[in-house]
mmCIF file of N, CA and C in Angstrom:
data_model
loop_
_atom_site.group_PDB
_atom_site.id
_atom_site.type_symbol
_atom_site.label_atom_id
_atom_site.label_comp_id
_atom_site.label_asym_id
_atom_site.label_seq_id
_atom_site.Cartn_x
_atom_site.Cartn_y
_atom_site.Cartn_z
ATOM 1 N N MET A 1 0.894 -1.282 -0.202
ATOM 2 C CA MET A 1 0.286 0.369 -0.257
ATOM 3 C C MET A 1 0.874 1.295 0.114
ATOM 4 N N PRO A 2 0.402 2.178 -1.045
ATOM 5 C CA PRO A 2 1.399 3.367 -0.631
ATOM 6 C C PRO A 2 1.337 3.911 0.443
ATOM 7 N N VAL A 3 2.618 4.782 0.867
ATOM 8 C CA VAL A 3 2.666 5.281 1.948
ATOM 9 C C VAL A 3 1.439 6.170 2.563
ATOM 10 N N MET A 4 1.103 6.826 1.184
ATOM 11 C CA MET A 4 -0.537 8.172 1.689
ATOM 12 C C MET A 4 -1.532 7.498 1.624
ATOM 13 N N GLU A 5 -1.753 6.348 1.439
ATOM 14 C CA GLU A 5 -3.008 5.121 1.631
ATOM 15 C C GLU A 5 -3.019 4.993 3.265
ATOM 16 N N ARG A 6 -1.349 4.354 3.391
ATOM 17 C CA ARG A 6 -1.219 3.665 4.755
ATOM 18 C C ARG A 6 -1.490 4.764 5.710
ATOM 19 N N ILE A 7 -1.441 5.814 5.763
ATOM 20 C CA ILE A 7 -1.454 7.216 6.514
ATOM 21 C C ILE A 7 -2.902 7.630 6.792
ATOM 22 N N GLN A 8 -3.181 7.491 5.787
ATOM 23 C CA GLN A 8 -4.640 7.872 5.728
ATOM 24 C C GLN A 8 -5.520 6.998 6.287
ATOM 25 N N ALA A 9 -5.658 5.449 5.980
ATOM 26 C CA ALA A 9 -5.920 4.450 6.383
ATOM 27 C C ALA A 9 -5.610 4.459 8.352
ATOM 28 N N GLU A 10 -4.379 5.155 8.318
ATOM 29 C CA GLU A 10 -4.290 5.205 10.578
ATOM 30 C C GLU A 10 -5.293 6.104 10.684
ATOM 31 N N VAL A 11 -5.761 7.479 9.605
ATOM 32 C CA VAL A 11 -6.491 8.257 10.327
ATOM 33 C C VAL A 11 -7.739 8.942 10.815
ATOM 34 N N ASP A 12 -8.348 7.356 9.342
ATOM 35 C CA ASP A 12 -9.894 6.895 9.074
ATOM 36 C C ASP A 12 -9.945 5.499 10.254
ATOM 37 N N GLY A 13 -8.875 4.968 10.452
ATOM 38 C CA GLY A 13 -9.239 3.570 11.304
ATOM 39 C C GLY A 13 -9.705 4.040 12.629
ATOM 40 N N HIS A 14 -9.185 5.069 13.690
ATOM 41 C CA HIS A 14 -9.100 5.808 14.442
ATOM 42 C C HIS A 14 -9.523 6.203 15.479
ATOM 43 N N PRO A 15 -10.424 6.559 16.422
ATOM 44 C CA PRO A 15 -10.812 7.937 16.658
ATOM 45 C C PRO A 15 -9.800 8.850 17.098
ATOM 46 N N ILE A 16 -8.862 8.618 17.459
ATOM 47 C CA ILE A 16 -7.166 9.190 18.118
ATOM 48 C C ILE A 16 -6.244 8.503 17.862
ATOM 49 N N VAL A 17 -5.190 9.197 16.690
ATOM 50 C CA VAL A 17 -4.506 8.710 16.133
ATOM 51 C C VAL A 17 -3.526 10.220 16.899
ATOM 52 N N LEU A 18 -1.959 9.290 17.812
ATOM 53 C CA LEU A 18 -0.826 10.405 18.175
ATOM 54 C C LEU A 18 0.104 9.812 17.017
ATOM 55 N N PHE A 19 1.093 10.639 16.334
ATOM 56 C CA PHE A 19 1.641 10.321 15.360
ATOM 57 C C PHE A 19 2.897 10.723 16.107
ATOM 58 N N MET A 20 3.794 9.928 17.160
ATOM 59 C CA MET A 20 4.880 10.205 17.695
ATOM 60 C C MET A 20 6.099 10.162 17.308
ATOM 61 N N LYS A 21 7.161 10.312 18.315
ATOM 62 C CA LYS A 21 8.598 9.524 18.341
ATOM 63 C C LYS A 21 8.761 8.596 19.180
ATOM 64 N N GLY A 22 8.421 7.580 18.871
ATOM 65 C CA GLY A 22 9.064 6.467 20.516
ATOM 66 C C GLY A 22 7.409 5.986 20.623
ATOM 67 N N THR A 23 7.078 5.388 21.904
ATOM 68 C CA THR A 23 5.962 4.549 21.841
ATOM 69 C C THR A 23 4.936 5.493 23.479
ATOM 70 N N PRO A 24 4.013 5.551 23.644
ATOM 71 C CA PRO A 24 3.750 6.092 25.106
ATOM 72 C C PRO A 24 4.214 5.697 25.926
ATOM 73 N N GLN A 25 4.426 4.675 26.408
ATOM 74 C CA GLN A 25 5.628 3.805 27.151
ATOM 75 C C GLN A 25 6.956 4.523 26.923
ATOM 76 N N PHE A 26 7.792 4.667 26.156
ATOM 77 C CA PHE A 26 8.886 5.066 25.882
ATOM 78 C C PHE A 26 8.956 6.505 25.348
ATOM 79 N N PRO A 27 8.382 7.603 25.798
ATOM 80 C CA PRO A 27 8.160 8.505 24.159
ATOM 81 C C PRO A 27 10.405 9.024 24.194
ATOM 82 N N MET A 28 10.070 9.292 23.177
ATOM 83 C CA MET A 28 11.397 9.513 22.408
ATOM 84 C C MET A 28 12.246 11.209 22.247
ATOM 85 N N CYS A 29 10.872 11.374 22.497
ATOM 86 C CA CYS A 29 11.510 13.100 22.495
ATOM 87 C C CYS A 29 10.330 13.995 23.729
ATOM 88 N N GLY A 30 10.707 15.387 24.090
ATOM 89 C CA GLY A 30 10.159 15.696 25.057
ATOM 90 C C GLY A 30 8.452 15.979 24.840
ATOM 91 N N PHE A 31 8.475 16.371 23.484
ATOM 92 C CA PHE A 31 7.446 17.123 22.918
ATOM 93 C C PHE A 31 6.761 16.369 23.180
ATOM 94 N N SER A 32 6.849 14.864 22.300
ATOM 95 C CA SER A 32 5.899 13.720 22.314
ATOM 96 C C SER A 32 5.756 13.551 23.569
ATOM 97 N N SER A 33 6.513 13.425 24.748
ATOM 98 C CA SER A 33 6.034 12.604 26.113
ATOM 99 C C SER A 33 5.054 14.199 26.476
ATOM 100 N N ARG A 34 5.167 14.415 26.090
ATOM 101 C CA ARG A 34 4.045 16.231 27.132
ATOM 102 C C ARG A 34 2.951 16.460 26.300
ATOM 103 N N ALA A 35 2.566 15.764 24.814
ATOM 104 C CA ALA A 35 1.278 15.824 24.390
ATOM 105 C C ALA A 35 0.967 13.956 24.428
ATOM 106 N N MET A 36 1.609 12.981 24.895
ATOM 107 C CA MET A 36 0.947 11.992 25.563
ATOM 108 C C MET A 36 0.675 12.059 26.685
ATOM 109 N N GLN A 37 1.275 12.997 27.763
ATOM 110 C CA GLN A 37 0.426 12.702 29.079
ATOM 111 C C GLN A 37 -0.638 13.791 28.947
ATOM 112 N N ALA A 38 -0.745 14.671 28.607
ATOM 113 C CA ALA A 38 -2.220 15.945 27.956
ATOM 114 C C ALA A 38 -2.881 14.999 27.821
ATOM 115 N N LEU A 39 -2.706 13.987 26.943
ATOM 116 C CA LEU A 39 -4.032 12.907 26.188
ATOM 117 C C LEU A 39 -4.563 11.729 26.953
ATOM 118 N N ARG A 40 -3.866 11.514 27.930
ATOM 119 C CA ARG A 40 -3.516 10.438 29.324
ATOM 120 C C ARG A 40 -4.702 11.185 30.255
ATOM 121 N N GLU A 41 -4.427 12.797 30.255
ATOM 122 C CA GLU A 41 -5.174 13.236 31.768
ATOM 123 C C GLU A 41 -6.615 13.695 31.113
ATOM 124 N N ALA A 42 -6.559 14.138 29.794
ATOM 125 C CA ALA A 42 -7.745 14.356 29.258
ATOM 126 C C ALA A 42 -8.946 13.024 29.191
ATOM 127 N N GLY A 43 -7.973 12.229 29.242
ATOM 128 C CA GLY A 43 -9.342 10.496 29.292
ATOM 129 C C GLY A 43 -9.022 9.642 28.496
ATOM 130 N N ALA A 44 -8.599 9.855 27.262
ATOM 131 C CA ALA A 44 -7.699 9.492 26.045
ATOM 132 C C ALA A 44 -6.886 8.007 26.252
ATOM 133 N N GLU A 45 -7.362 6.878 26.719
ATOM 134 C CA GLU A 45 -6.627 5.513 27.152
ATOM 135 C C GLU A 45 -6.854 4.281 26.313
ATOM 136 N N GLN A 46 -7.839 4.862 24.840
ATOM 137 C CA GLN A 46 -7.727 3.994 23.835
ATOM 138 C C GLN A 46 -7.179 4.831 22.271
ATOM 139 N N LEU A 47 -6.406 5.665 22.855
ATOM 140 C CA LEU A 47 -5.569 5.940 21.055
ATOM 141 C C LEU A 47 -4.465 5.201 20.529
ATOM 142 N N HIS A 48 -4.772 5.631 19.245
ATOM 143 C CA HIS A 48 -3.524 4.433 19.277
ATOM 144 C C HIS A 48 -2.188 5.586 17.966
ATOM 145 N N THR A 49 -1.612 4.590 18.422
ATOM 146 C CA THR A 49 -0.247 6.024 17.897
ATOM 147 C C THR A 49 0.418 5.160 17.415
ATOM 148 N N VAL A 50 1.673 5.691 16.841
ATOM 149 C CA VAL A 50 2.263 5.376 15.590
ATOM 150 C C VAL A 50 3.860 5.819 15.789
ATOM 151 N N ASN A 51 4.925 4.917 15.813
ATOM 152 C CA ASN A 51 5.989 5.244 16.602
ATOM 153 C C ASN A 51 6.635 5.780 14.786
ATOM 154 N N VAL A 52 6.786 7.164 14.504
ATOM 155 C CA VAL A 52 7.308 7.188 12.953
ATOM 156 C C VAL A 52 8.942 7.116 12.742
ATOM 157 N N LEU A 53 9.697 6.607 14.359
ATOM 158 C CA LEU A 53 11.143 6.803 14.125
ATOM 159 C C LEU A 53 10.962 4.852 13.918
ATOM 160 N N GLU A 54 10.137 4.169 13.631
ATOM 161 C CA GLU A 54 10.089 2.543 13.277
ATOM 162 C C GLU A 54 9.704 3.150 11.934
ATOM 163 N N GLU A 55 8.831 3.654 11.662
ATOM 164 C CA GLU A 55 8.350 4.007 10.209
ATOM 165 C C GLU A 55 8.898 5.269 9.672
ATOM 166 N N PRO A 56 10.597 5.212 8.854
ATOM 167 C CA PRO A 56 10.406 6.151 7.899
ATOM 168 C C PRO A 56 9.672 6.547 7.047
ATOM 169 N N GLU A 57 9.420 6.064 5.992
ATOM 170 C CA GLU A 57 8.535 5.963 5.304
ATOM 171 C C GLU A 57 7.265 7.876 5.581
ATOM 172 N N ILE A 58 6.521 6.938 6.991
ATOM 173 C CA ILE A 58 5.635 8.041 6.968
ATOM 174 C C ILE A 58 6.348 9.036 8.246
ATOM 175 N N ARG A 59 7.240 8.219 8.747
ATOM 176 C CA ARG A 59 7.774 10.190 9.038
ATOM 177 C C ARG A 59 8.061 11.096 8.183
ATOM 178 N N ALA A 60 8.415 10.466 7.018
ATOM 179 C CA ALA A 60 8.913 11.529 5.369
ATOM 180 C C ALA A 60 7.918 12.016 5.103
ATOM 181 N N ASN A 61 6.737 10.863 5.469
ATOM 182 C CA ASN A 61 5.243 12.203 4.304
ATOM 183 C C ASN A 61 4.261 12.489 5.068
ATOM 184 N N LEU A 62 4.253 11.747 6.249
ATOM 185 C CA LEU A 62 2.774 12.798 7.479
ATOM 186 C C LEU A 62 2.887 13.998 6.863
ATOM 187 N N PRO A 63 4.424 15.379 7.275
ATOM 188 C CA PRO A 63 4.146 16.419 6.518
ATOM 189 C C PRO A 63 3.397 16.815 5.440
ATOM 190 N N ARG A 64 3.878 15.811 4.405
ATOM 191 C CA ARG A 64 3.414 16.538 3.549
ATOM 192 C C ARG A 64 2.015 15.665 3.899
ATOM 193 N N PHE A 65 1.484 15.270 4.170
ATOM 194 C CA PHE A 65 -0.057 14.751 3.885
ATOM 195 C C PHE A 65 -0.637 15.292 4.999
ATOM 196 N N SER A 66 -0.403 16.271 5.904
ATOM 197 C CA SER A 66 -1.284 17.091 7.010
ATOM 198 C C SER A 66 -0.318 18.198 6.904
ATOM 199 N N ASN A 67 0.117 18.360 6.435
ATOM 200 C CA ASN A 67 0.871 20.399 6.066
ATOM 201 C C ASN A 67 1.224 20.696 6.927
ATOM 202 N N TRP A 68 1.891 19.953 8.001
ATOM 203 C CA TRP A 68 2.271 20.449 9.274
ATOM 204 C C TRP A 68 3.913 19.728 9.751
ATOM 205 N N PRO A 69 4.778 20.409 9.904
ATOM 206 C CA PRO A 69 5.911 19.774 9.755
ATOM 207 C C PRO A 69 7.072 19.239 10.658
ATOM 208 N N THR A 70 6.043 19.379 11.879
ATOM 209 C CA THR A 70 7.151 18.589 13.127
ATOM 210 C C THR A 70 6.182 17.319 13.249
ATOM 211 N N PHE A 71 6.759 16.613 14.940
ATOM 212 C CA PHE A 71 5.792 15.455 15.426
ATOM 213 C C PHE A 71 5.960 16.405 16.831
ATOM 214 N N PRO A 72 5.328 15.838 17.587
ATOM 215 C CA PRO A 72 4.177 14.300 17.201
ATOM 216 C C PRO A 72 3.043 15.398 16.807
ATOM 217 N N GLN A 73 1.684 14.516 15.647
ATOM 218 C CA GLN A 73 0.922 15.376 15.408
ATOM 219 C C GLN A 73 -0.479 14.276 15.742
ATOM 220 N N LEU A 74 -1.653 15.339 16.255
ATOM 221 C CA LEU A 74 -2.980 14.675 16.772
ATOM 222 C C LEU A 74 -3.637 14.408 15.652
ATOM 223 N N PHE A 75 -4.422 13.397 15.405
ATOM 224 C CA PHE A 75 -5.585 13.798 14.932
ATOM 225 C C PHE A 75 -6.758 12.697 15.716
ATOM 226 N N ILE A 76 -7.798 13.927 15.613
ATOM 227 C CA ILE A 76 -8.554 13.416 15.726
ATOM 228 C C ILE A 76 -10.146 13.409 15.066
ATOM 229 N N ASN A 77 -10.965 12.129 14.965
ATOM 230 C CA ASN A 77 -11.758 11.460 14.080
ATOM 231 C C ASN A 77 -11.522 12.531 12.862
ATOM 232 N N GLY A 78 -9.946 12.012 12.099
ATOM 233 C CA GLY A 78 -9.620 12.221 10.960
ATOM 234 C C GLY A 78 -9.298 13.190 10.536
ATOM 235 N N GLU A 79 -9.888 14.688 11.703
ATOM 236 C CA GLU A 79 -8.747 15.805 11.128
ATOM 237 C C GLU A 79 -7.537 15.594 12.187
ATOM 238 N N LEU A 80 -6.390 16.860 11.521
ATOM 239 C CA LEU A 80 -5.311 17.438 12.006
ATOM 240 C C LEU A 80 -6.171 18.240 13.448
ATOM 241 N N ILE A 81 -5.266 17.995 14.709
ATOM 242 C CA ILE A 81 -5.676 19.162 15.554
ATOM 243 C C ILE A 81 -3.912 19.794 15.449
ATOM 244 N N GLY A 82 -2.896 19.251 15.574
ATOM 245 C CA GLY A 82 -2.013 19.907 15.577
ATOM 246 C C GLY A 82 -0.481 19.139 16.335
ATOM 247 N N GLY A 83 0.006 19.912 16.731
ATOM 248 C CA GLY A 83 1.159 19.298 17.631
ATOM 249 C C GLY A 83 0.908 19.447 18.952
ATOM 250 N N CYS A 84 2.617 19.021 19.783
ATOM 251 C CA CYS A 84 2.535 19.146 20.812
ATOM 252 C C CYS A 84 1.767 21.255 21.761
ATOM 253 N N ASP A 85 2.268 21.769 20.734
ATOM 254 C CA ASP A 85 1.705 23.152 21.726
ATOM 255 C C ASP A 85 0.273 23.449 21.856
ATOM 256 N N ILE A 86 -0.010 22.825 19.950
ATOM 257 C CA ILE A 86 -2.183 23.078 20.560
ATOM 258 C C ILE A 86 -2.563 21.976 21.328
ATOM 259 N N THR A 87 -2.177 21.056 21.321
ATOM 260 C CA THR A 87 -2.959 19.800 22.738
ATOM 261 C C THR A 87 -2.576 20.349 23.691
ATOM 262 N N LEU A 88 -1.076 20.664 24.042
ATOM 263 C CA LEU A 88 -1.254 21.335 25.730
ATOM 264 C C LEU A 88 -2.399 22.772 25.918
ATOM 265 N N GLU A 89 -2.249 23.704 25.199
ATOM 266 C CA GLU A 89 -2.961 24.373 25.135
ATOM 267 C C GLU A 89 -4.637 23.867 25.279
ATOM 268 N N LEU A 90 -5.333 22.713 24.465
ATOM 269 C CA LEU A 90 -6.202 22.448 24.253
ATOM 270 C C LEU A 90 -6.253 21.895 25.814
ATOM 271 N N HIS A 91 -5.377 21.236 26.240
ATOM 272 C CA HIS A 91 -5.826 20.742 27.440
ATOM 273 C C HIS A 91 -5.466 21.202 28.821
ATOM 274 N N GLU A 92 -4.353 22.594 28.843
ATOM 275 C CA GLU A 92 -4.962 23.529 29.741
ATOM 276 C C GLU A 92 -6.669 24.500 29.904
ATOM 277 N N SER A 93 -6.920 24.501 28.622
ATOM 278 C CA SER A 93 -8.261 25.369 28.495
ATOM 279 C C SER A 93 -9.443 24.389 29.275
ATOM 280 N N GLY A 94 -8.941 22.758 28.981
ATOM 281 C CA GLY A 94 -10.357 22.181 29.360
ATOM 282 C C GLY A 94 -10.872 21.810 27.805
ATOM 283 N N GLU A 95 -10.411 22.270 26.713
ATOM 284 C CA GLU A 95 -11.181 21.990 25.491
ATOM 285 C C GLU A 95 -10.885 20.417 25.691
ATOM 286 N N LEU A 96 -9.399 20.018 25.601
ATOM 287 C CA LEU A 96 -9.286 18.704 25.196
ATOM 288 C C LEU A 96 -9.681 17.278 25.596
ATOM 289 N N GLN A 97 -10.504 17.533 26.948
ATOM 290 C CA GLN A 97 -10.812 16.539 27.201
ATOM 291 C C GLN A 97 -12.219 16.622 26.932
ATOM 292 N N ARG A 98 -13.165 17.118 26.774
ATOM 293 C CA ARG A 98 -14.138 17.783 26.026
ATOM 294 C C ARG A 98 -14.269 16.630 24.094
ATOM 295 N N ILE A 99 -13.296 17.575 23.948
ATOM 296 C CA ILE A 99 -12.802 16.653 22.195
ATOM 297 C C ILE A 99 -12.896 15.396 22.396
ATOM 298 N N VAL A 100 -11.813 14.957 23.377
ATOM 299 C CA VAL A 100 -11.582 13.276 24.011
ATOM 300 C C VAL A 100 -12.772 12.574 24.113
ATOM 301 N N ALA A 101 -13.836 12.815 24.664
ATOM 302 C CA ALA A 101 -15.027 12.735 25.485
ATOM 303 C C ALA A 101 -15.643 12.147 23.752
ATOM 304 N N GLU A 102 -15.943 13.918 23.088
ATOM 305 C CA GLU A 102 -16.905 13.407 22.302
ATOM 306 C C GLU A 102 -15.880 11.859 20.642
ATOM 307 N N ALA A 103 -14.610 12.028 20.982
ATOM 308 C CA ALA A 103 -14.355 10.976 19.521
ATOM 309 C C ALA A 103 -14.537 9.235 20.208
ATOM 310 N N PHE A 104 -14.706 9.717 21.786
ATOM 311 C CA PHE A 104 -15.269 8.174 21.953
ATOM 312 C C PHE A 104 -16.993 7.573 22.106
ATOM 313 N N ALA A 105 -17.346 8.919 22.361
ATOM 314 C CA ALA A 105 -18.892 9.094 22.017
ATOM 315 C C ALA A 105 -19.403 7.789 21.092
ATOM 316 N N PRO A 106 -20.383 7.348 21.327
ATOM 317 C CA PRO A 106 -21.106 6.114 20.235
ATOM 318 C C PRO A 106 -21.933 6.909 20.054
#
């Protein structure tokens, strides 16, 4: 499957997807770690993650797919939310918890 289709399938296949450096248990950069922590605190227990360090094709092409240059990248219900800074801002305002709850609502 071409890489852009793989990225689209990841985004479409899960309510919340975080493309990050490392894993939730072992983030490999501070930005990925902080974004993951904010998502956990907002109640996103079932989120799907993609370790871009183990997926060089995704790492190389995701910025073109999303028109967002950095990692991590958070997608909720197929829509790019943003990177670490936006995720933290949404968390601090309480908005992230609402968005996460809506993403998992039936």
